[in-house]
């Protein structure tokens, strides 16, 4: 009889040991246990619901999907509806016409079949047109690869770029752990560069250069630079001048620029605007031969002025973004009002990443519990209030600093209660561990 | 200025060199070019449409989606419909009730948000219940991982099992190239075992044992056995006794059994029935501690007798399966009527895998064109008739034998024309290259 064929110690160590994903890690699993406890033993905890501020998942927290998109999806998934009279009163005219156009571009006129490996050509044409109109430079459907979410796109690029453990990828710290996990999974080296918290999470070319040179001295072949704009978990929006320096740096050093621009629509400040890295590179005269540029972005072809759904689409979208901006501001102000917390402004994306200055006694207590101080803090916060945040140690941070990532996504009417519960917890925590 | 940062010779060779996928390979790309030519220059080719018999993609060839499933999907994607009066006349009552149940099990009551990493718990509960009722043994939602298609599931398992190039996976030859591609991508060793064409693509334990021992002598650590049942590309259905031997073999040799059962509903013969490997293993008294078993399967919870959609669901499903059985039989008879072609029965799945006995002159001509003889044949077939099949060399075959894989999926009314065009081509080909 053979030894057990599958056990933790004989699986691929790249998967089992090196790959962490804090956004779905220990704190979240604990929160799910507490949620079950609330269901089976109501009243047994000091709160009556779990408030998930750990993951950028608006619709699971009650944000309504945008009507126009859902109409089009429903019609494409069940095209028989297009032959029925009642459909005209249930669906907007432009959704019906859009679904008809999309179906005409799909072989077999139905969703659900395997498509071209890059994605359906007609959809890529529409996306190319959207990118061209956004940037003012031509885009080609043959250069676009549709993936189901950003993660498969990132995994594909890492799989393609990383040949062995000497291939390195420059990544921001703090970063979204998809990048560190994917680099570990594919057996490469994460080359960190630090975002500067004191300048609102600024990206400094001098630091990029230093990290690149240091890692080259160690024999690392640095292949690409990851930039997340708007930032996750840090919520900053890059200035155009900074983007030009980044493009120049990649061009000079022969790096692939992996630009994660999934939050391009989520901008909350008037003095910043989203510029795609493609637009920046083209405006500098660089084409694809000069700079390999991979964009992970969500680009759509929404209703335009004059379309039947335009007014309701705009109202829904503006309503969501304005509410997110108010929530971000309220949480930022609350964090900054507290002893031992400083929080940069959320310019974009869906996150706040406040820094915690914890008393030495709290740090010692965390050490005794075998936890990072911010993980210790987040666990206490969860147990006292039901609020779920992700410790900064899951994203990386300057050694000796501690953070939490908090999304701005709970429904707006819940924000005041979250703030008051958070404040009460934090004040109690600081009092309990005061040095 | 640095050297070009991305070029074929500095990308991961596991992706660029070792990973082939014939189902979407050279012949298919050539077919797409010919299809464009038919659009831009009608009449310029000896046929007026491309007939895709290369990929198991029924809906792109005109097979209608099953109404009940599409109703449920449309309602889940656009839940506002559930509040409208017109919906009651547009959708069946059981689809409305099913969508309501599913939405109630999703946090936020809407599709489109990130779910639990294993998939939505309520759906896994329904699938576990479906598996338990299929097999007669309990199933646990916590053991079920939902993936978007079989490929990500196979990639995940290969990623987990393969640590380095000395880890091997036993795979049938011929096999669906997803397996060879995924093993190459994850840097492992494919350990082939041959299906026996003369016994209807039988799987012989003696051959499995021989291949296992040979590869162990070479220092390969064989970790898993892939079984595809019903077979792809070979269309056979395993006998229960054979399945029991396979289970015993895996148990004795400490192998993970990777059972690809995606075609479990597609059985076309009365003397064979589908048995899941889980049912076989449980019936032998083995539980998960005895045998790590991974099932890639499509299990659903279709309407049952008494439900409003049952009659139409059953009519649609039976209609599809009976028509597929007729198409399989017609193509099988046609292949067997031709000089130099022998074709096993399609008992299940969606494919025929006829063997070609090609004249030496044809083999020499293929060699001169730098192609495998079956690829040369498939290319000629495409250019003469517009019929797209996949050469057997893309799936693996006994050295010196040649095959093509042909799906049974073109619409039934097109089958007679496909057969007569195929016959005319084949007779001409054989005449041209007669020794």
PDB file of C-alpha atoms in Angstrom, chain A residues 10 67 70 81 92 126 136 182 195 197 205 223 229 262 265-266 281 289 316 343 397:
ATOM      1  CA  UNK A  10       3.729  16.819  -0.853  1.00  0.00           C
ATOM      2  CA  UNK A  67     -29.906  48.727 -14.759  1.00  0.00           C
ATOM      3  CA  UNK A  70     -28.200  44.036 -16.401  1.00  0.00           C
ATOM      4  CA  UNK A  81     -37.128  37.348 -24.936  1.00  0.00           C
ATOM      5  CA  UNK A  92     -35.462  49.876 -22.284  1.00  0.00           C
ATOM      6  CA  UNK A 126     -16.524  47.903 -29.178  1.00  0.00           C
ATOM      7  CA  UNK A 136      -7.625  60.017 -28.337  1.00  0.00           C
ATOM      8  CA  UNK A 182       0.651  35.546  -8.419  1.00  0.00           C
ATOM      9  CA  UNK A 195       4.944  54.320  -1.935  1.00  0.00           C
ATOM     10  CA  UNK A 197       2.823  57.815   2.700  1.00  0.00           C
ATOM     11  CA  UNK A 205      11.266  57.368  -9.453  1.00  0.00           C
ATOM     12  CA  UNK A 223      11.097  42.150 -16.232  1.00  0.00           C
ATOM     13  CA  UNK A 229      -3.745  53.616 -10.513  1.00  0.00           C
ATOM     14  CA  UNK A 262      -9.568  48.816 -12.936  1.00  0.00           C
ATOM     15  CA  UNK A 265     -14.088  55.421 -13.094  1.00  0.00           C
ATOM     16  CA  UNK A 266     -13.725  55.794  -9.311  1.00  0.00           C
ATOM     17  CA  UNK A 281       2.844  56.726 -23.565  1.00  0.00           C
ATOM     18  CA  UNK A 289       7.610  48.830 -30.335  1.00  0.00           C
ATOM     19  CA  UNK A 316     -27.481  55.678 -11.173  1.00  0.00           C
ATOM     20  CA  UNK A 343      -5.227  58.720   7.124  1.00  0.00           C
ATOM     21  CA  UNK A 397       4.148  48.347   4.415  1.00  0.00           C
TER      22      UNK A 397
END
